[in-house]
XYZ file of C-alpha atoms in Angstrom:
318
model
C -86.141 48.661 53.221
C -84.768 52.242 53.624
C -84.001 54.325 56.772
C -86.644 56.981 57.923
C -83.725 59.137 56.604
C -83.201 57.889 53.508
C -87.321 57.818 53.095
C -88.236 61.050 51.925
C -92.230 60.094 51.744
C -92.200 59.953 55.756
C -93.509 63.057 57.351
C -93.133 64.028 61.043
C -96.638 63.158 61.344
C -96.236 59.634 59.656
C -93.296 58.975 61.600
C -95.291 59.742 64.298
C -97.738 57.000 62.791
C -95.258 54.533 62.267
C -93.816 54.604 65.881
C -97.529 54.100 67.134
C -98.223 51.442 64.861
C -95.279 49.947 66.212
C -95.916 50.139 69.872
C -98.752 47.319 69.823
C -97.441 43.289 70.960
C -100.428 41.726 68.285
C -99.925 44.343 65.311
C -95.853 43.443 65.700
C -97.536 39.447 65.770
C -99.267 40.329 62.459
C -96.236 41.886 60.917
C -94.242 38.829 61.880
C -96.881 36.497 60.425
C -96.645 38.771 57.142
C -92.529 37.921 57.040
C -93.911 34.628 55.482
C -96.541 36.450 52.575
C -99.611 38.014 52.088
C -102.954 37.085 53.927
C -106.297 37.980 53.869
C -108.186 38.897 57.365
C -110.040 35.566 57.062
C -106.910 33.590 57.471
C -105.467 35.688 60.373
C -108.523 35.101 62.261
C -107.879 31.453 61.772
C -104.028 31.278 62.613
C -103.970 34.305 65.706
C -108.068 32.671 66.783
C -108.705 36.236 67.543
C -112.219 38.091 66.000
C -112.442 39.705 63.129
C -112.896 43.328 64.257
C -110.126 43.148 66.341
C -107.731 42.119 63.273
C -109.615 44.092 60.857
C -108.649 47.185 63.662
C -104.804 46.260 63.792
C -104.667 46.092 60.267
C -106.005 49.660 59.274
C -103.703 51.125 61.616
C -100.845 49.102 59.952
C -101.534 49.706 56.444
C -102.399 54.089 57.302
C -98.525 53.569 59.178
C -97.293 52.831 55.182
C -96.289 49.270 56.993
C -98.833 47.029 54.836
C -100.154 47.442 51.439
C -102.834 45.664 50.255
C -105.067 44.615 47.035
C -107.939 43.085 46.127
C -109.207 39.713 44.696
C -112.392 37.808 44.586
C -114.283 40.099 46.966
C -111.061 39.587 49.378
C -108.520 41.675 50.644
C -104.658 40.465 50.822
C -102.513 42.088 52.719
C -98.882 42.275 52.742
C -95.686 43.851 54.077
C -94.714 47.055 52.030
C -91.549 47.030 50.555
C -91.209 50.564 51.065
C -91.173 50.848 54.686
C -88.657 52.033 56.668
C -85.539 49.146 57.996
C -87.085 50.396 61.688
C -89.982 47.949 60.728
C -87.155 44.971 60.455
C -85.214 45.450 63.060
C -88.207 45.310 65.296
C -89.640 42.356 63.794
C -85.766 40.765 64.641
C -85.940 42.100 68.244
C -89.412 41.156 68.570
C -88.696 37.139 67.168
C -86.089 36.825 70.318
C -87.903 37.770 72.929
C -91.864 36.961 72.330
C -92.993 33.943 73.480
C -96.183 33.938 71.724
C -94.503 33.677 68.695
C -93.602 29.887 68.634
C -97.233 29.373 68.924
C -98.668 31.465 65.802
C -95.834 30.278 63.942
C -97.192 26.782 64.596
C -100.590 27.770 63.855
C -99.238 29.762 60.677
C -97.368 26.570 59.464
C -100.778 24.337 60.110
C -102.852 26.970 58.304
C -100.268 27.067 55.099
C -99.725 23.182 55.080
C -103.473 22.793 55.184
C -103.842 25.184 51.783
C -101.036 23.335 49.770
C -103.038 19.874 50.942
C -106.104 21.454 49.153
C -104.182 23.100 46.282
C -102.740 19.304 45.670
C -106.295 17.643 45.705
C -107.868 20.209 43.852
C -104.859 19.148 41.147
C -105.626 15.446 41.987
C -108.945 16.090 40.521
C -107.984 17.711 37.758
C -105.448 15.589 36.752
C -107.407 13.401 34.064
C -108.848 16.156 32.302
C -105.883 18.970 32.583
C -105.013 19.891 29.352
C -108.628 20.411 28.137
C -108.507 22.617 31.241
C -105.208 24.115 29.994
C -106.551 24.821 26.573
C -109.349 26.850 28.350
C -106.542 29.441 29.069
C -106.457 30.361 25.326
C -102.379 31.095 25.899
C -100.324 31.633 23.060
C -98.345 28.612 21.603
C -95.555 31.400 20.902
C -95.429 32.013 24.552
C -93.992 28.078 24.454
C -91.821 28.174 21.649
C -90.275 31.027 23.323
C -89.329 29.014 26.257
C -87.911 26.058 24.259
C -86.120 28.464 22.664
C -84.599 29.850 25.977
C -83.382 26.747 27.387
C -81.416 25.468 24.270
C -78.281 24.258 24.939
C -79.136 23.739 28.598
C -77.843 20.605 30.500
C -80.210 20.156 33.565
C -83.202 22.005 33.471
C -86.148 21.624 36.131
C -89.964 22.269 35.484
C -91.813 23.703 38.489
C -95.233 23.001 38.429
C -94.985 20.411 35.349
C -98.636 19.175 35.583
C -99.100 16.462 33.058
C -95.042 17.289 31.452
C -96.441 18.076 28.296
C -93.896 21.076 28.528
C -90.990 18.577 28.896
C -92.019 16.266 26.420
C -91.930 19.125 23.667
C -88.002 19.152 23.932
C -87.800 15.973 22.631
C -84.868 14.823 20.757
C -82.776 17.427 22.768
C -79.930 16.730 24.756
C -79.710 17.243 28.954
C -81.544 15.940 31.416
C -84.542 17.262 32.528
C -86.561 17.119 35.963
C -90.715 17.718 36.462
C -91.738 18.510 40.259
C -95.683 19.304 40.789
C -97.713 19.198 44.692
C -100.075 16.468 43.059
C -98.998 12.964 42.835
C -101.843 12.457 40.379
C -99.777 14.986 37.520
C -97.000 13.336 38.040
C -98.397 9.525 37.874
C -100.237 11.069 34.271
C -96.401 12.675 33.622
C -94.879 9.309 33.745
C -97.946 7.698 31.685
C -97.535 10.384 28.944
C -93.428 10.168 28.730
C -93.398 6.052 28.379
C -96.489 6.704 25.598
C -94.052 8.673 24.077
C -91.086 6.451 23.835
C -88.904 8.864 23.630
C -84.991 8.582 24.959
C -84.962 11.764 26.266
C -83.807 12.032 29.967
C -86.689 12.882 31.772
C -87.735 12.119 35.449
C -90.399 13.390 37.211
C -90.902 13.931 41.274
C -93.845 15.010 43.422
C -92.744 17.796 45.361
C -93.651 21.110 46.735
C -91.225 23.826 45.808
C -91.009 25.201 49.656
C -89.326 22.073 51.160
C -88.133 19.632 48.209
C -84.780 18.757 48.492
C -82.810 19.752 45.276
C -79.414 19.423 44.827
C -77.890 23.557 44.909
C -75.959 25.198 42.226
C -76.693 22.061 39.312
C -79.284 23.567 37.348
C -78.426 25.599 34.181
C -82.701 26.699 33.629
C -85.617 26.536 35.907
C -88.765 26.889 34.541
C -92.246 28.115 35.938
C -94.906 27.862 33.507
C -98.803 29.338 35.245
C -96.863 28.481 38.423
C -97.064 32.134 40.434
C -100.585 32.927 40.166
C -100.779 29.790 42.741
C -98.249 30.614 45.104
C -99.459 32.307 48.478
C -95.883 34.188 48.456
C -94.247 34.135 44.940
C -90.870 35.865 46.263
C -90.477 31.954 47.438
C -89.997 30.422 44.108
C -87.206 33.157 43.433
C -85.378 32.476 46.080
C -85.729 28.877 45.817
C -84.641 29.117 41.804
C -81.437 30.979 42.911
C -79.974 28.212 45.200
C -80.226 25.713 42.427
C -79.462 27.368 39.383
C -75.828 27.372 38.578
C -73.479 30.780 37.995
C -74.880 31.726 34.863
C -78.486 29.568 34.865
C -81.432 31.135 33.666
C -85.190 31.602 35.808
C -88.146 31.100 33.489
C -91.344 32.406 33.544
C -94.634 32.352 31.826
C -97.743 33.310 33.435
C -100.511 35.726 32.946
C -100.422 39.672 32.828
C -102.820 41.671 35.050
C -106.010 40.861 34.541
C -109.541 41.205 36.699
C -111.234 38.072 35.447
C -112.155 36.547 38.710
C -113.299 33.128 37.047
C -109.743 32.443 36.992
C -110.045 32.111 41.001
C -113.389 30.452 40.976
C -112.892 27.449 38.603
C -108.750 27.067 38.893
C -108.119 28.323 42.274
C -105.389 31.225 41.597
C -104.897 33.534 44.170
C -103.124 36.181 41.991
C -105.101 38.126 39.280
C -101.851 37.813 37.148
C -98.375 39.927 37.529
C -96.775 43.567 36.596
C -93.496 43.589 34.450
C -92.240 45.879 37.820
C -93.405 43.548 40.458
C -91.953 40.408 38.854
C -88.940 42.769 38.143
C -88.696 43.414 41.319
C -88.582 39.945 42.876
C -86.594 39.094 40.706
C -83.782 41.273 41.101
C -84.451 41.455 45.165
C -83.221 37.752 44.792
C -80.456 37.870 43.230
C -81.086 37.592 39.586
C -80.146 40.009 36.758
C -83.419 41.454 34.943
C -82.974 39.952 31.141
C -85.885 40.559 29.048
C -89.864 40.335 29.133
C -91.888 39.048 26.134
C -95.485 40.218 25.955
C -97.795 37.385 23.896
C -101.507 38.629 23.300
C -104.067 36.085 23.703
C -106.361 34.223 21.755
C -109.707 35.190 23.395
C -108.221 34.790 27.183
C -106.014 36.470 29.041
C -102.811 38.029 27.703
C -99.043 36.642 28.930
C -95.753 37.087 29.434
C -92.376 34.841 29.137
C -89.832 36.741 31.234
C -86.245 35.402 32.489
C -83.368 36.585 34.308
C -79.813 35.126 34.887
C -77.857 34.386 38.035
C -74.618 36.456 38.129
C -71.367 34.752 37.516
């Protein structure tokens, strides 16, 4: 974030804004909630149990203050911290998390609410399980899009799959050296993962773990590639998986990615539950790079009737 200084954009007047925006104790709860990703007014109701007017209120004033931006999916609005806002905004959100004793309590609801949408991501997954690549080939994504990232993680020695759903990924590096770990939410991807790799025979190092990729427990610094194949679109907060890629990776290790482009076809939402309408080259660009990670290279791979994609991967610094 920059300093009101340093923030040319900022006129008396929205400085003015800002400061008033500022002076509220549940619009600096909101902000605080936002710390952990974007949210739509419907789940602020349910964490903060206040009515929607009242949020719907705090959040205009926020987002004309330049402190939230928003955007729009599925008839919903999301709305999340701006990036551009002035460092004022953080170091009141730091003064405001030691002294507010209401904030224990929405982070507890906040925690129930997110737990309770990765326990019906993972069932939704469950049930899809049996039948996923059929659903997978409804995508219509470009097999170059997967040769690229086999190509990318040659000569790798531990390489992890976020979001491996049935490992079909994994299992097309057979007869490659390293070792290789799968982690998806649903225990049922992961049981068909196993099923698939010992149909397969093959004696390539493979293990597979259910996981979710906010709390498992990998081991930091051992991975030379992480992977995250149609992984972002289902992430609430997307800048987690970043961060999350950089503590593992090695000095040197490479963060995969292959999802879809921007796009406004909602049935993507309504039949595979994605919250993101695909991704910029700028905003993944910019996550990347806010973690840690040197920008490499972006691949752009039309589709075949669906959506168009994108393999894109940066490097940790040595």
């Amino acid at each position: 974030m920059k300093t009101l200084h340093e923030n040319p954009k900022y006129s008396f007047h929205q400085t003015l804004a800002l400061f008033k925006a500022l002076a509220d104790e549940t619009r600096l709860r909101l902000i605080q909630i936002f710390e952990f990703g974007p949210f739509s007014v419907g789940d602020l109701v349910n964490i903060l149990e206040m009515g929607q007017s009242r949020i719907s209120r705090h959040l205009k004033i926020l987002h004309d203050a330049q402190v939230l931006t928003c955007y729009r999916q599925d008839g919903f609005t999301f709305y999340h911290l701006n990036p551009a806002a002035p460092q004022l905004v953080q170091k009141v959100i730091q003064s405001f998390m030691m002294e507010s004793e209401k904030l224990d309590l929405d982070q507890l609801s906040l925690c129930q609410h997110i737990e309770e949408r990765k326990q019906n991501k993972a069932q939704i997954f469950n049930q899809m399980a049996d039948r996923w690549e059929d659903i997978r080939s409804q995508y219509r994504v470009s097999q170059k899009a997967n040769k690229r990232i086999i190509k990318l993680v040659e000569d790798h020695d531990f390489v992890i799959d976020l979001g491996c759903g049935t490992g079909s990924l994994l299992m097309s590096l057979a007869n490659r050296k390293g070792r290789y770990l799968g982690v998806d939410i649903s225990p049922r991807m992961i049981q068909r993962a196993q099923s698939n790799l010992k149909n397969l025979q093959s004696s390539l190092d493979i293990q597979f773990k259910v996981g979710d990729i906010e709390k498992i427990h990998l081991p930091t610094k051992s991975a030379s590639a992480v992977i995250a194949s149609m992984v972002l679109h289902h992430l609430p907060d997307p800048e987690v998986l970043f961060t999350r890629a950089y503590q593992w990776l090695k000095k040197g290790g490479r963060i995969i990615l292959h999802d879809f482009q921007e796009h406004g076809n909602q049935t993507y939402q309504k039949l595979f539950d994605h919250l993101w309408l695909g991704f910029s080259r700028d905003q993944l660009q910019h996550w990347m790079e806010k973690s840690g990670f040197h920008w490499k290279k972006y691949y752009s791979f039309p589709s075949q009737g669906g959506e168009d994609t994108f393999v894109a991967y940066g490097i940790k610094p040595k």
